[in-house]
């Protein structure tokens, strides 16, 4: 019984965020809703098998991420290739850059254009940047969600920001 | 943020964080979208529950209510809530069983039930609870009627309490309608069904107990059902369109079905699977609302369907009804992509039917009415899905025409019932009693009473329909079967020996014929269940003339059966000389005493053996009309015929 309550509370708390995340990863709003719903249902199935979920947010993000990847596979998205690139460079973490997020960029574009810009990002950058700055996940959590190691994630975030910065500045 | 001018644009420096936040600002789930998603997830949870039963009993009252608030509280009967609250408090539990007119009754209603009302803050839960209390009032009357306790004093108390409660409920549902029309529509649809069924039950009890007082309350129930129907229609007018509109619902419908597990075939039936997302324009507010309404009503229907429990005896009834309800849901699914409003109506029909069925079956068990399946099915199909305005609108001319029609049907019905009653009396005088005649008379009288109730509420259309139904029911053909007369029976039974029991030979008569070098014996016996057939064997003793002993034994042919006796024919052909005589007839090991042998002269009639099988059985007509195998007897044939009549008469079937 407690499980059901917690599960439904998790829905209350995280559904909006997950939807936003999904919307930014795939451009189709309806499809995004479906994926979020599926993520919850899969989570319920997981619980039904007798498992426990300690941290719903992480679990849900992980599940959603997998569903999104499946979605890309179905669509044979161009950035799939980029996705499959394994960023295993371990040049060392960039903790100061990531943790503060105080990167500044000069822009003169509005929210809609900003959204568009983000949707133009290469998938493997977008995933981590959105998770970090929109969803507020820590690099550790992001690593969990995407199934990669923390260092690689940090690198990707750093590169993603660089990409965004460059694009935003050239567009304005 | 530093600003500097550059060209036409104002450059500002912001953090990545803010940048993304800004980008994200326009993207969100609307309140309704979130609600719909939640409903679907909850429905999914119910289809795949973690445990079979909800662990209610051990919870403290507040945590239970909170649990109920976030989960499918509607699947928990309010009676359980009351039980919990009370067992926690340890007060007044004794009053729970009291009935109108009992000493503790006011404690039950004004204290026990009121406590639950006080602690129930959520408007939906409150409306559900008040609706449950209304049903309780009617249930109490049923119990009184069944116990033969409905005197004028108790009737007054019951009527007053019912009126009070009905008013309270209507208020609550109306209040709910203002806040959450979807929930109000669901609650009122269920309550409406409940009231309609209670009306039927009370009308039936009035017939069974020969007590007109139950009729009074039945009338009240009907009146209240109409009021609730009005409230429901008002709530619905806010959420679904009146006319059929083409409202695109493709992606919603698709993902809903995709998400459902393959429970039965509810998942698979959609033709909308192939519908592409051609609806580029964002849905209008009306469309969104209608979709939400349809989705919520669908999950309500599924909940009601899952509550349709199968007791021991009613598995066949329940299976039939489940199929009907599922058909309604499937119908809704198939039209969901073109019209959310129509889909909503299909789902609401499904909800009504499932609710009616649950209550009918529960009442069946509670009052031991043993309603025959066609009555249950008829009541479930007859959802009065036409708007209540059908009876009220129309010109004065139309209404007086309806009144005339109703009156003429009533005359027909009374005539048919009188005729049937006379037939019954005639049979009684001959020493024969046919159990089914009694049942048919009661069914017809129930329809008659309901017609009277409708008539007195000036619902002439409904009255006409009900009177017609009474007439049709009473006109069902009853073959004169030779059932066991009230003589001493082989089994030492002390109850009415007139009712044929298992192992009885109907009429204590066996038919005999000698044709083409063989003796042919046949008769009709009562088998333990419809899944048993009568198998006749013969032993011919070597002597001259030969002595024949015919033995009839049961044989199970399998399948699921209601455990009630059934009449089956047996026939045996024994080659022997014409002088051979029947020494004894044994049925299930017991010798039939005072056996009468009826001679049929086959030669004269020049019939083949196939024809013998139909003529030697008194129930020939029914059997052959129903085109069943020779082993089928009266019971099933008659029921099929009646079902046929009833289904023809049910509007829209």
Coordinates of N, CA and C in Angstrom, one line a residue, chain B residues 524-615:
Chain B
X524 N -39.9 -37.9 -19.5 CA -39.2 -36.7 -19.1 C -38.8 -36.8 -17.6
X525 N -37.6 -36.6 -17.3 CA -37.2 -36.7 -15.9 C -36.5 -35.4 -15.5
X526 N -36.4 -35.2 -14.2 CA -35.7 -34.0 -13.7 C -34.2 -34.5 -13.4
X527 N -33.3 -33.9 -14.1 CA -31.9 -34.2 -13.8 C -31.3 -33.2 -12.8
X528 N -30.2 -33.5 -12.2 CA -29.6 -32.6 -11.2 C -29.2 -31.2 -11.7
X529 N -28.9 -31.2 -13.0 CA -28.5 -29.9 -13.5 C -28.6 -29.9 -15.0
X530 N -28.5 -28.8 -15.7 CA -28.6 -28.8 -17.1 C -27.5 -29.5 -17.8
X531 N -26.4 -29.7 -17.0 CA -25.3 -30.4 -17.7 C -25.4 -32.0 -17.5
X532 N -26.5 -32.4 -17.0 CA -26.7 -33.8 -16.9 C -27.8 -34.2 -17.9
X533 N -27.6 -35.4 -18.5 CA -28.6 -35.9 -19.4 C -29.1 -37.2 -18.8
X534 N -30.3 -37.6 -19.3 CA -30.8 -38.9 -18.8 C -30.5 -40.0 -19.8
X535 N -29.8 -41.0 -19.4 CA -29.4 -42.1 -20.2 C -30.2 -43.3 -19.8
X536 N -30.9 -43.9 -20.8 CA -31.8 -45.0 -20.5 C -31.1 -46.3 -21.0
X537 N -31.1 -47.3 -20.1 CA -30.6 -48.6 -20.4 C -31.8 -49.6 -20.2
X538 N -31.7 -50.7 -20.8 CA -32.8 -51.7 -20.6 C -32.2 -53.1 -20.3
X539 N -32.8 -53.8 -19.5 CA -32.5 -55.2 -19.2 C -33.7 -56.0 -19.6
X540 N -33.5 -57.0 -20.4 CA -34.6 -57.9 -20.7 C -34.4 -59.2 -20.1
X541 N -35.3 -59.5 -19.2 CA -35.1 -60.8 -18.5 C -35.6 -61.9 -19.5
X542 N -34.8 -63.0 -19.5 CA -35.1 -64.1 -20.3 C -36.3 -64.9 -19.8
X543 N -37.4 -64.7 -20.4 CA -38.6 -65.4 -20.0 C -39.6 -65.2 -21.1
X544 N -40.7 -65.8 -21.0 CA -41.7 -65.5 -22.0 C -43.0 -65.2 -21.3
X545 N -43.6 -64.1 -21.4 CA -43.1 -63.0 -22.2 C -41.9 -62.3 -21.4
X546 N -41.1 -61.6 -22.2 CA -39.9 -61.0 -21.6 C -40.3 -59.9 -20.6
X547 N -39.5 -59.8 -19.6 CA -39.7 -58.7 -18.7 C -38.6 -57.6 -18.9
X548 N -39.1 -56.5 -19.1 CA -38.2 -55.4 -19.4 C -38.0 -54.5 -18.2
X549 N -36.8 -54.3 -17.9 CA -36.5 -53.3 -16.8 C -35.8 -52.1 -17.5
X550 N -36.4 -51.0 -17.4 CA -35.7 -49.8 -17.9 C -35.0 -49.0 -16.8
X551 N -33.8 -48.7 -17.0 CA -33.1 -48.0 -16.0 C -32.6 -46.6 -16.5
X552 N -32.9 -45.6 -15.9 CA -32.5 -44.2 -16.3 C -31.4 -43.7 -15.3
X553 N -30.3 -43.4 -15.9 CA -29.2 -42.9 -15.1 C -28.7 -41.5 -15.6
X554 N -28.1 -40.8 -14.6 CA -27.6 -39.5 -15.1 C -26.3 -39.6 -15.7
X555 N -26.1 -38.7 -16.7 CA -24.8 -38.7 -17.4 C -24.4 -37.3 -17.5
X556 N -23.2 -36.9 -17.0 CA -22.7 -35.6 -17.1 C -22.1 -35.3 -18.4
X557 N -22.6 -34.2 -19.0 CA -22.0 -33.9 -20.3 C -21.0 -32.7 -20.3
X558 N -20.8 -32.3 -19.1 CA -19.7 -31.2 -18.9 C -20.3 -29.9 -19.2
X559 N -19.4 -28.9 -19.1 CA -19.7 -27.5 -19.3 C -20.1 -26.9 -18.0
X560 N -20.2 -25.5 -18.0 CA -20.5 -24.9 -16.7 C -22.0 -24.8 -16.5
X561 N -22.5 -25.2 -15.4 CA -23.9 -25.2 -15.2 C -24.3 -24.6 -13.9
X562 N -25.5 -23.9 -14.0 CA -26.1 -23.5 -12.7 C -26.6 -24.7 -12.0
X563 N -26.5 -24.8 -10.7 CA -26.9 -26.0 -10.0 C -28.4 -26.0 -9.8
X564 N -29.1 -26.2 -10.8 CA -30.6 -26.2 -10.6 C -31.1 -27.4 -11.5
X565 N -32.2 -28.0 -11.1 CA -32.6 -29.2 -11.8 C -33.1 -28.8 -13.2
X566 N -33.0 -29.8 -14.0 CA -33.4 -29.5 -15.4 C -34.2 -30.7 -15.9
X567 N -35.0 -30.5 -16.9 CA -35.8 -31.6 -17.4 C -35.2 -32.1 -18.7
X568 N -35.0 -33.4 -18.7 CA -34.4 -34.0 -19.9 C -35.3 -35.2 -20.3
X569 N -35.3 -35.4 -21.6 CA -36.1 -36.5 -22.1 C -35.2 -37.7 -22.2
X570 N -35.7 -38.9 -22.0 CA -35.0 -40.1 -22.3 C -35.8 -40.9 -23.2
X571 N -35.2 -41.7 -24.0 CA -35.9 -42.6 -25.0 C -35.1 -43.9 -25.2
X572 N -35.8 -45.0 -25.2 CA -35.1 -46.2 -25.4 C -35.9 -47.1 -26.3
X573 N -35.2 -47.8 -27.2 CA -35.8 -48.7 -28.1 C -35.3 -50.1 -27.8
X574 N -36.2 -51.0 -27.5 CA -35.9 -52.4 -27.1 C -36.5 -53.4 -28.1
X575 N -35.7 -54.0 -28.9 CA -36.2 -55.1 -29.7 C -36.7 -56.3 -28.9
X576 N -37.9 -56.6 -29.0 CA -38.5 -57.8 -28.3 C -39.8 -58.1 -28.9
X577 N -40.4 -59.2 -28.4 CA -41.8 -59.5 -28.9 C -42.8 -58.5 -28.3
X578 N -43.8 -58.4 -29.0 CA -44.8 -57.4 -28.6 C -45.4 -57.7 -27.2
X579 N -45.3 -59.0 -26.8 CA -45.9 -59.3 -25.5 C -45.0 -58.9 -24.4
X580 N -43.8 -58.6 -24.7 CA -42.9 -58.2 -23.6 C -43.5 -57.0 -22.8
X581 N -43.3 -57.0 -21.5 CA -43.9 -55.9 -20.8 C -42.9 -55.3 -19.9
X582 N -43.2 -54.1 -19.5 CA -42.3 -53.3 -18.6 C -42.5 -53.8 -17.2
X583 N -41.4 -54.3 -16.6 CA -41.5 -54.8 -15.3 C -41.3 -53.6 -14.3
X584 N -40.3 -52.9 -14.5 CA -40.1 -51.7 -13.6 C -39.3 -50.7 -14.3
X585 N -39.5 -49.5 -13.8 CA -38.7 -48.3 -14.3 C -37.9 -47.8 -13.1
X586 N -36.6 -47.7 -13.3 CA -35.8 -47.2 -12.3 C -35.2 -45.9 -12.7
X587 N -35.2 -44.9 -11.8 CA -34.6 -43.7 -12.1 C -33.6 -43.4 -11.0
X588 N -32.3 -43.3 -11.5 CA -31.2 -43.1 -10.5 C -31.2 -44.1 -9.4
X589 N -31.5 -45.3 -9.7 CA -31.5 -46.4 -8.8 C -32.8 -46.6 -8.0
X590 N -33.8 -45.7 -8.2 CA -35.0 -45.9 -7.4 C -36.2 -46.3 -8.3
X591 N -36.9 -47.2 -7.8 CA -38.1 -47.7 -8.6 C -39.2 -46.6 -8.6
X592 N -39.8 -46.4 -9.8 CA -40.9 -45.5 -9.8 C -42.2 -46.2 -9.5
X593 N -42.8 -45.7 -8.4 CA -44.1 -46.4 -8.0 C -45.3 -45.8 -8.8
X594 N -46.3 -46.5 -8.8 CA -47.6 -46.0 -9.5 C -47.3 -45.5 -10.8
X595 N -46.5 -46.2 -11.6 CA -46.2 -45.8 -12.9 C -47.3 -45.9 -13.8
X596 N -47.6 -44.9 -14.6 CA -48.6 -44.9 -15.6 C -48.0 -45.1 -17.0
X597 N -48.6 -45.9 -17.8 CA -48.0 -46.1 -19.1 C -49.0 -45.6 -20.1
X598 N -48.5 -44.7 -20.9 CA -49.4 -44.1 -22.0 C -49.1 -44.8 -23.3
X599 N -50.1 -45.3 -23.9 CA -49.8 -46.0 -25.2 C -49.9 -45.0 -26.4
X600 N -48.9 -45.1 -27.2 CA -49.0 -44.3 -28.4 C -49.1 -45.3 -29.6
X601 N -50.0 -45.1 -30.4 CA -50.1 -46.1 -31.6 C -49.4 -45.5 -32.8
X602 N -48.2 -46.0 -32.9 CA -47.3 -45.4 -33.9 C -47.7 -45.9 -35.3
X603 N -48.1 -47.1 -35.4 CA -48.4 -47.7 -36.7 C -49.5 -46.9 -37.3
X604 N -50.5 -46.6 -36.5 CA -51.6 -45.8 -37.0 C -51.1 -44.5 -37.5
X605 N -50.3 -43.9 -36.8 CA -49.8 -42.6 -37.2 C -48.7 -42.6 -38.2
X606 N -48.1 -43.8 -38.4 CA -47.1 -44.0 -39.4 C -45.9 -43.0 -39.2
X607 N -45.4 -43.0 -38.0 CA -44.3 -42.0 -37.8 C -43.0 -42.7 -37.7
X608 N -41.9 -42.0 -38.1 CA -40.6 -42.6 -37.9 C -40.1 -42.3 -36.5
X609 N -39.1 -42.9 -36.1 CA -38.6 -42.8 -34.8 C -38.2 -41.4 -34.4
X610 N -37.7 -40.7 -35.4 CA -37.3 -39.3 -35.2 C -38.4 -38.5 -34.7
X611 N -39.6 -38.8 -35.4 CA -40.8 -38.0 -35.0 C -41.3 -38.4 -33.6
X612 N -41.1 -39.7 -33.3 CA -41.5 -40.2 -32.0 C -40.8 -39.3 -30.9
X613 N -39.6 -39.1 -31.1 CA -38.8 -38.3 -30.1 C -39.4 -37.0 -29.9
X614 N -40.1 -36.4 -30.9 CA -40.7 -35.1 -30.6 C -42.1 -35.2 -30.1
X615 N -42.8 -36.2 -30.5 CA -44.2 -36.3 -30.0 C -44.3 -36.9 -28.6

